[in-house]
Amino acid sequence: LFKNGIPTSPSDFDVSITGPKGRVPAQITDNNDGTYKVVYVPDTAGRVTIAVTLKGQPISNGPFNVPVDKTS
């Protein structure tokens, strides 16, 4: 969950996830309490970049680079 502390509409919040094979689809759910739930399933092992924007501006410390390992 991402707590932004700012009442906004879902259209103000965006997440872009990119993996080794390109963009990875993400499902964004507005919890109607200032938080959002983002769910994604990586399509391959490697580094994934997660860029979060609020009102078109990147959030602090982003984008985030996340290593994804192969499942066995």
Short mmCIF file of N, CA and C in Angstrom, two decimals:
data_model
loop_
_atom_site.label_atom_id
_atom_site.label_comp_id
_atom_site.label_asym_id
_atom_site.label_seq_id
_atom_site.Cartn_x
_atom_site.Cartn_y
_atom_site.Cartn_z
N LEU A 1 0.84 -1.18 0.00
CA LEU A 1 0.00 0.00 0.00
C LEU A 1 0.88 1.24 0.00
N PHE A 2 0.43 2.23 -0.69
CA PHE A 2 1.16 3.50 -0.75
C PHE A 2 0.29 4.55 -0.10
N LYS A 3 0.75 5.13 0.98
CA LYS A 3 -0.01 6.14 1.70
C LYS A 3 0.50 7.50 1.28
N ASN A 4 -0.33 8.26 0.59
CA ASN A 4 0.15 9.56 0.11
C ASN A 4 -0.31 10.71 0.99
N GLY A 5 -1.29 10.51 1.84
CA GLY A 5 -1.73 11.57 2.73
C GLY A 5 -2.43 12.73 2.05
N ILE A 6 -2.67 12.63 0.76
CA ILE A 6 -3.31 13.71 0.01
C ILE A 6 -4.57 13.17 -0.63
N PRO A 7 -5.74 13.77 -0.34
CA PRO A 7 -6.95 13.29 -1.01
C PRO A 7 -6.88 13.63 -2.50
N THR A 8 -6.85 12.62 -3.32
CA THR A 8 -6.78 12.81 -4.76
C THR A 8 -7.71 11.84 -5.44
N SER A 9 -7.87 12.02 -6.71
CA SER A 9 -8.65 11.05 -7.48
C SER A 9 -7.69 10.00 -8.02
N PRO A 10 -8.21 8.82 -8.37
CA PRO A 10 -7.33 7.77 -8.91
C PRO A 10 -6.54 8.23 -10.14
N SER A 11 -7.08 9.18 -10.89
CA SER A 11 -6.37 9.64 -12.09
C SER A 11 -5.13 10.46 -11.75
N ASP A 12 -5.00 10.91 -10.48
CA ASP A 12 -3.83 11.67 -10.05
C ASP A 12 -2.65 10.77 -9.72
N PHE A 13 -2.90 9.49 -9.52
CA PHE A 13 -1.90 8.53 -9.08
C PHE A 13 -1.59 7.58 -10.23
N ASP A 14 -0.30 7.37 -10.54
CA ASP A 14 0.04 6.44 -11.62
C ASP A 14 1.29 5.66 -11.26
N VAL A 15 1.33 4.43 -11.71
CA VAL A 15 2.49 3.57 -11.51
C VAL A 15 2.86 2.98 -12.87
N SER A 16 4.14 3.11 -13.21
CA SER A 16 4.66 2.53 -14.44
C SER A 16 5.72 1.51 -14.04
N ILE A 17 5.52 0.26 -14.47
CA ILE A 17 6.45 -0.81 -14.12
C ILE A 17 7.06 -1.34 -15.41
N THR A 18 8.39 -1.36 -15.44
CA THR A 18 9.11 -1.82 -16.63
C THR A 18 10.09 -2.91 -16.23
N GLY A 19 10.00 -4.04 -16.94
CA GLY A 19 10.91 -5.15 -16.70
C GLY A 19 11.83 -5.35 -17.88
N PRO A 20 12.62 -6.43 -17.87
CA PRO A 20 13.55 -6.70 -18.97
C PRO A 20 12.88 -6.83 -20.34
N LYS A 21 11.62 -7.24 -20.36
CA LYS A 21 10.89 -7.41 -21.62
C LYS A 21 9.99 -6.22 -21.95
N GLY A 22 10.08 -5.14 -21.17
CA GLY A 22 9.23 -3.98 -21.43
C GLY A 22 8.24 -3.75 -20.31
N ARG A 23 7.20 -3.01 -20.63
CA ARG A 23 6.20 -2.61 -19.63
C ARG A 23 5.46 -3.82 -19.08
N VAL A 24 5.25 -3.80 -17.77
CA VAL A 24 4.53 -4.86 -17.06
C VAL A 24 3.19 -4.27 -16.60
N PRO A 25 2.06 -4.90 -16.95
CA PRO A 25 0.77 -4.37 -16.52
C PRO A 25 0.64 -4.38 -15.00
N ALA A 26 -0.01 -3.36 -14.49
CA ALA A 26 -0.25 -3.25 -13.05
C ALA A 26 -1.72 -2.93 -12.81
N GLN A 27 -2.25 -3.49 -11.75
CA GLN A 27 -3.63 -3.20 -11.35
C GLN A 27 -3.56 -2.24 -10.15
N ILE A 28 -4.15 -1.06 -10.30
CA ILE A 28 -4.15 -0.06 -9.25
C ILE A 28 -5.55 0.03 -8.66
N THR A 29 -5.63 -0.09 -7.33
CA THR A 29 -6.92 0.00 -6.64
C THR A 29 -6.86 1.17 -5.67
N ASP A 30 -7.83 2.08 -5.77
CA ASP A 30 -7.96 3.19 -4.84
C ASP A 30 -8.70 2.66 -3.62
N ASN A 31 -8.07 2.72 -2.45
CA ASN A 31 -8.70 2.24 -1.22
C ASN A 31 -9.63 3.28 -0.59
N ASN A 32 -9.77 4.43 -1.25
CA ASN A 32 -10.66 5.51 -0.80
C ASN A 32 -10.33 6.02 0.59
N ASP A 33 -9.07 5.91 0.99
CA ASP A 33 -8.64 6.43 2.28
C ASP A 33 -7.28 7.12 2.17
N GLY A 34 -6.90 7.51 0.95
CA GLY A 34 -5.60 8.14 0.72
C GLY A 34 -4.51 7.15 0.41
N THR A 35 -4.86 5.85 0.32
CA THR A 35 -3.88 4.82 -0.04
C THR A 35 -4.31 4.12 -1.31
N TYR A 36 -3.34 3.50 -1.98
CA TYR A 36 -3.60 2.75 -3.20
C TYR A 36 -2.92 1.40 -3.08
N LYS A 37 -3.52 0.39 -3.64
CA LYS A 37 -2.92 -0.94 -3.71
C LYS A 37 -2.52 -1.18 -5.16
N VAL A 38 -1.27 -1.59 -5.36
CA VAL A 38 -0.77 -1.86 -6.70
C VAL A 38 -0.32 -3.31 -6.75
N VAL A 39 -0.85 -4.06 -7.71
CA VAL A 39 -0.50 -5.46 -7.88
C VAL A 39 0.04 -5.66 -9.28
N TYR A 40 1.18 -6.36 -9.37
CA TYR A 40 1.73 -6.71 -10.67
C TYR A 40 2.39 -8.06 -10.58
N VAL A 41 2.51 -8.74 -11.71
CA VAL A 41 3.18 -10.04 -11.78
C VAL A 41 4.30 -9.92 -12.80
N PRO A 42 5.57 -9.97 -12.34
CA PRO A 42 6.69 -9.89 -13.28
C PRO A 42 6.62 -11.03 -14.29
N ASP A 43 7.01 -10.77 -15.53
CA ASP A 43 6.94 -11.79 -16.57
C ASP A 43 8.26 -12.52 -16.78
N THR A 44 9.34 -12.04 -16.12
CA THR A 44 10.63 -12.70 -16.25
C THR A 44 11.54 -12.22 -15.12
N ALA A 45 12.58 -12.98 -14.85
CA ALA A 45 13.56 -12.58 -13.85
C ALA A 45 14.40 -11.42 -14.38
N GLY A 46 14.92 -10.62 -13.48
CA GLY A 46 15.76 -9.48 -13.86
C GLY A 46 15.39 -8.26 -13.04
N ARG A 47 15.85 -7.13 -13.45
CA ARG A 47 15.57 -5.88 -12.72
C ARG A 47 14.28 -5.26 -13.23
N VAL A 48 13.44 -4.85 -12.28
CA VAL A 48 12.18 -4.17 -12.58
C VAL A 48 12.27 -2.75 -12.06
N THR A 49 11.84 -1.79 -12.86
CA THR A 49 11.82 -0.39 -12.44
C THR A 49 10.37 0.02 -12.19
N ILE A 50 10.12 0.56 -11.00
CA ILE A 50 8.77 0.99 -10.63
C ILE A 50 8.81 2.50 -10.45
N ALA A 51 8.08 3.21 -11.31
CA ALA A 51 8.01 4.67 -11.25
C ALA A 51 6.61 5.07 -10.80
N VAL A 52 6.54 5.80 -9.69
CA VAL A 52 5.27 6.24 -9.13
C VAL A 52 5.18 7.75 -9.28
N THR A 53 4.05 8.22 -9.81
CA THR A 53 3.83 9.66 -9.92
C THR A 53 2.53 10.04 -9.24
N LEU A 54 2.52 11.24 -8.69
CA LEU A 54 1.32 11.81 -8.09
C LEU A 54 1.13 13.18 -8.71
N LYS A 55 -0.01 13.36 -9.35
CA LYS A 55 -0.30 14.59 -10.08
C LYS A 55 0.78 14.90 -11.09
N GLY A 56 1.30 13.85 -11.74
CA GLY A 56 2.28 14.00 -12.79
C GLY A 56 3.71 14.19 -12.32
N GLN A 57 3.93 14.24 -11.01
CA GLN A 57 5.26 14.45 -10.46
C GLN A 57 5.77 13.17 -9.80
N PRO A 58 7.04 12.79 -10.03
CA PRO A 58 7.57 11.59 -9.38
C PRO A 58 7.60 11.75 -7.86
N ILE A 59 7.33 10.66 -7.15
CA ILE A 59 7.40 10.72 -5.70
C ILE A 59 8.87 10.68 -5.27
N SER A 60 9.13 11.05 -4.03
CA SER A 60 10.49 11.08 -3.49
C SER A 60 11.15 9.71 -3.58
N ASN A 61 12.43 9.73 -3.86
CA ASN A 61 13.28 8.54 -3.91
C ASN A 61 12.96 7.59 -5.06
N GLY A 62 12.07 7.95 -5.96
CA GLY A 62 11.75 7.09 -7.08
C GLY A 62 12.56 7.47 -8.30
N PRO A 63 12.57 6.68 -9.32
CA PRO A 63 11.92 5.37 -9.41
C PRO A 63 12.68 4.33 -8.58
N PHE A 64 12.01 3.21 -8.33
CA PHE A 64 12.54 2.14 -7.51
C PHE A 64 12.98 0.99 -8.40
N ASN A 65 14.17 0.47 -8.14
CA ASN A 65 14.69 -0.68 -8.88
C ASN A 65 14.59 -1.90 -7.99
N VAL A 66 13.91 -2.92 -8.49
CA VAL A 66 13.63 -4.12 -7.70
C VAL A 66 14.15 -5.34 -8.44
N PRO A 67 15.00 -6.15 -7.79
CA PRO A 67 15.44 -7.37 -8.45
C PRO A 67 14.36 -8.44 -8.36
N VAL A 68 14.15 -9.16 -9.45
CA VAL A 68 13.17 -10.25 -9.49
C VAL A 68 13.92 -11.52 -9.82
N ASP A 69 13.81 -12.51 -8.93
CA ASP A 69 14.48 -13.79 -9.12
C ASP A 69 13.56 -14.78 -9.81
N LYS A 70 14.16 -15.79 -10.44
CA LYS A 70 13.38 -16.89 -11.01
C LYS A 70 12.73 -17.69 -9.89
N THR A 71 11.55 -18.20 -10.16
CA THR A 71 10.93 -19.12 -9.20
C THR A 71 11.34 -20.53 -9.58
N SER A 72 11.36 -21.39 -8.60
CA SER A 72 11.77 -22.76 -8.89
C SER A 72 10.59 -23.69 -8.92
#
